[in-house]
Amino acid sequence: MNTVKQVIKVTDEVVYPVVADPTTFTTYFSSGKWIVRGKGKYNRSLSLVPKAKLRASGAFSFSLPFVVLSNAVAKDSWNKVYNKYKNSKHWEKTTGMKNQYMCHFNFVWGKSAFNLEPKRPVKNYLMTVANGCNPK
């Protein structure tokens, strides 16, 4: 049986709304690590290997009625990445990395890894997409 039971004890100190988030980084990714690929100013990447569940969400991100669910998965999975890696010495340009992530999620979800490059210039989301998730 695959059942998760969560019990929340209500006391006078409880602040509403109570948020119960059962997802973790490993819900969406089989691994994540900082890597160095080749030479050049964009060689450092946060390499995230998405699980099938995340890939499927990206694949259906523009299909009704999956848009709302897919958007929620994209935001939640990004938040897991951000919270896990934001304190790394390699983390930079959160907005740019988020745009790269969302581009990978929506358009190149079939890649073996989502490689987010913190040294890339920060462009708006549409420019990030127009540059194949790798803004210049």
mmCIF file of C-alpha atoms in Angstrom:
data_model
loop_
_atom_site.group_PDB
_atom_site.id
_atom_site.type_symbol
_atom_site.label_atom_id
_atom_site.label_comp_id
_atom_site.label_asym_id
_atom_site.label_seq_id
_atom_site.Cartn_x
_atom_site.Cartn_y
_atom_site.Cartn_z
ATOM 1 C CA MET A 1 0.000 0.000 0.000
ATOM 2 C CA ASN A 2 1.363 3.436 -0.949
ATOM 3 C CA THR A 3 -0.395 5.685 1.514
ATOM 4 C CA VAL A 4 0.874 8.742 3.299
ATOM 5 C CA LYS A 5 -1.008 9.788 6.385
ATOM 6 C CA GLN A 6 -0.339 13.191 7.854
ATOM 7 C CA VAL A 7 -1.632 14.195 11.249
ATOM 8 C CA ILE A 8 -1.573 17.848 12.250
ATOM 9 C CA LYS A 9 -2.029 18.567 15.914
ATOM 10 C CA VAL A 10 -3.944 21.780 16.357
ATOM 11 C CA THR A 11 -2.837 23.933 19.263
ATOM 12 C CA ASP A 12 -3.273 27.577 20.177
ATOM 13 C CA GLU A 13 0.058 28.316 18.450
ATOM 14 C CA VAL A 14 -1.046 27.057 15.016
ATOM 15 C CA VAL A 15 -1.081 29.785 12.386
ATOM 16 C CA TYR A 16 -3.546 29.316 9.555
ATOM 17 C CA PRO A 17 -3.489 28.405 6.775
ATOM 18 C CA VAL A 18 -1.532 25.238 7.550
ATOM 19 C CA VAL A 19 0.597 24.256 4.558
ATOM 20 C CA ALA A 20 1.200 20.557 4.086
ATOM 21 C CA ASP A 21 3.526 19.926 1.160
ATOM 22 C CA PRO A 22 4.272 16.245 0.585
ATOM 23 C CA THR A 23 6.676 16.858 -2.317
ATOM 24 C CA THR A 24 10.448 16.968 -2.040
ATOM 25 C CA PHE A 25 13.334 17.471 -4.446
ATOM 26 C CA THR A 26 13.401 13.712 -5.050
ATOM 27 C CA THR A 27 9.742 13.758 -6.070
ATOM 28 C CA TYR A 28 10.851 15.450 -9.296
ATOM 29 C CA PHE A 29 14.557 14.697 -9.769
ATOM 30 C CA SER A 30 16.683 11.577 -9.615
ATOM 31 C CA SER A 31 19.777 13.729 -9.103
ATOM 32 C CA GLY A 32 21.133 17.233 -9.084
ATOM 33 C CA LYS A 33 24.719 18.441 -8.889
ATOM 34 C CA TRP A 34 27.045 21.196 -9.957
ATOM 35 C CA ILE A 35 29.163 20.185 -12.926
ATOM 36 C CA VAL A 36 31.788 21.744 -15.182
ATOM 37 C CA ARG A 37 31.358 21.173 -18.917
ATOM 38 C CA GLY A 38 34.154 22.166 -21.244
ATOM 39 C CA LYS A 39 35.752 25.598 -21.135
ATOM 40 C CA GLY A 40 34.381 29.099 -21.306
ATOM 41 C CA LYS A 41 32.382 31.452 -19.171
ATOM 42 C CA TYR A 42 29.235 29.292 -19.158
ATOM 43 C CA ASN A 43 30.933 25.997 -18.268
ATOM 44 C CA ARG A 44 29.514 25.688 -14.711
ATOM 45 C CA SER A 45 26.019 24.183 -14.629
ATOM 46 C CA LEU A 46 23.525 22.953 -12.135
ATOM 47 C CA SER A 47 22.672 19.643 -13.777
ATOM 48 C CA LEU A 48 19.234 18.319 -12.825
ATOM 49 C CA VAL A 49 18.058 14.884 -13.988
ATOM 50 C CA PRO A 50 14.256 14.976 -14.099
ATOM 51 C CA LYS A 51 12.129 11.953 -13.292
ATOM 52 C CA ALA A 52 9.441 10.703 -15.660
ATOM 53 C CA LYS A 53 6.715 12.468 -13.661
ATOM 54 C CA LEU A 54 8.333 15.849 -14.240
ATOM 55 C CA ARG A 55 8.986 15.122 -17.929
ATOM 56 C CA ALA A 56 5.344 14.132 -18.415
ATOM 57 C CA SER A 57 4.180 17.351 -16.785
ATOM 58 C CA GLY A 58 6.342 19.375 -19.154
ATOM 59 C CA ALA A 59 5.177 17.379 -22.159
ATOM 60 C CA PHE A 60 1.569 18.270 -21.391
ATOM 61 C CA SER A 61 2.218 21.850 -20.306
ATOM 62 C CA PHE A 62 0.266 23.326 -23.226
ATOM 63 C CA SER A 63 -2.523 20.743 -23.432
ATOM 64 C CA LEU A 64 -5.878 21.424 -21.837
ATOM 65 C CA PRO A 65 -6.841 20.503 -19.125
ATOM 66 C CA PHE A 66 -3.235 19.887 -18.044
ATOM 67 C CA VAL A 67 -2.112 23.540 -18.174
ATOM 68 C CA VAL A 68 -3.073 24.339 -14.585
ATOM 69 C CA LEU A 69 -1.611 21.132 -13.151
ATOM 70 C CA SER A 70 1.542 21.491 -15.219
ATOM 71 C CA ASN A 71 1.993 25.099 -14.105
ATOM 72 C CA ALA A 72 1.682 24.030 -10.469
ATOM 73 C CA VAL A 73 4.267 21.268 -10.995
ATOM 74 C CA ALA A 74 6.634 23.691 -12.743
ATOM 75 C CA LYS A 75 6.435 26.175 -9.870
ATOM 76 C CA ASP A 76 6.703 23.532 -7.167
ATOM 77 C CA SER A 77 9.637 21.750 -8.792
ATOM 78 C CA TRP A 78 11.433 25.085 -9.318
ATOM 79 C CA ASN A 79 10.904 25.917 -5.646
ATOM 80 C CA LYS A 80 12.471 22.584 -4.676
ATOM 81 C CA VAL A 81 15.522 23.356 -6.845
ATOM 82 C CA TYR A 82 15.792 26.893 -5.493
ATOM 83 C CA ASN A 83 15.509 25.849 -1.856
ATOM 84 C CA LYS A 84 18.046 23.047 -2.259
ATOM 85 C CA TYR A 85 20.730 25.012 -4.135
ATOM 86 C CA LYS A 86 20.215 28.742 -3.405
ATOM 87 C CA ASN A 87 22.953 28.798 -0.742
ATOM 88 C CA SER A 88 25.576 27.221 -2.979
ATOM 89 C CA LYS A 89 28.640 29.325 -3.760
ATOM 90 C CA HIS A 90 27.877 28.674 -7.449
ATOM 91 C CA TRP A 91 24.310 30.034 -7.331
ATOM 92 C CA GLU A 92 23.854 33.352 -9.155
ATOM 93 C CA LYS A 93 21.181 35.291 -11.015
ATOM 94 C CA THR A 94 18.075 33.609 -9.628
ATOM 95 C CA THR A 95 15.759 35.173 -12.208
ATOM 96 C CA GLY A 96 17.919 33.982 -15.088
ATOM 97 C CA MET A 97 18.222 30.483 -13.662
ATOM 98 C CA LYS A 98 14.463 30.324 -13.113
ATOM 99 C CA ASN A 99 13.858 31.371 -16.726
ATOM 100 C CA GLN A 100 16.260 28.677 -17.935
ATOM 101 C CA TYR A 101 14.497 26.126 -15.742
ATOM 102 C CA MET A 102 11.012 27.035 -16.955
ATOM 103 C CA CYS A 103 12.235 26.939 -20.553
ATOM 104 C CA HIS A 104 13.615 23.427 -20.032
ATOM 105 C CA PHE A 105 10.406 22.348 -18.298
ATOM 106 C CA ASN A 106 8.141 23.667 -21.064
ATOM 107 C CA PHE A 107 10.158 23.073 -24.214
ATOM 108 C CA VAL A 108 13.044 20.628 -23.777
ATOM 109 C CA TRP A 109 11.625 18.333 -21.105
ATOM 110 C CA GLY A 110 12.957 15.310 -23.027
ATOM 111 C CA LYS A 111 16.637 16.187 -22.479
ATOM 112 C CA SER A 112 18.608 13.843 -20.256
ATOM 113 C CA ALA A 113 19.367 16.742 -17.890
ATOM 114 C CA PHE A 114 18.288 20.323 -17.345
ATOM 115 C CA ASN A 115 21.554 22.284 -17.187
ATOM 116 C CA LEU A 116 21.108 25.697 -15.602
ATOM 117 C CA GLU A 117 24.045 28.027 -16.083
ATOM 118 C CA PRO A 118 24.314 30.723 -13.412
ATOM 119 C CA LYS A 119 26.752 32.902 -15.391
ATOM 120 C CA ARG A 120 24.392 33.397 -18.347
ATOM 121 C CA PRO A 121 22.988 36.897 -18.778
ATOM 122 C CA VAL A 122 19.532 37.500 -17.352
ATOM 123 C CA LYS A 123 17.023 37.947 -20.168
ATOM 124 C CA ASN A 124 13.248 37.901 -19.985
ATOM 125 C CA TYR A 125 11.547 34.540 -20.366
ATOM 126 C CA LEU A 126 10.646 35.000 -24.040
ATOM 127 C CA MET A 127 14.258 35.869 -24.917
ATOM 128 C CA THR A 128 15.435 32.851 -22.943
ATOM 129 C CA VAL A 129 13.083 30.631 -24.956
ATOM 130 C CA ALA A 130 14.093 32.302 -28.235
ATOM 131 C CA ASN A 131 17.722 31.414 -27.437
ATOM 132 C CA GLY A 132 16.997 27.738 -26.828
ATOM 133 C CA CYS A 133 17.012 28.165 -23.012
ATOM 134 C CA ASN A 134 20.578 29.554 -23.227
ATOM 135 C CA PRO A 135 20.370 33.369 -23.217
ATOM 136 C CA LYS A 136 23.313 35.212 -24.742
#
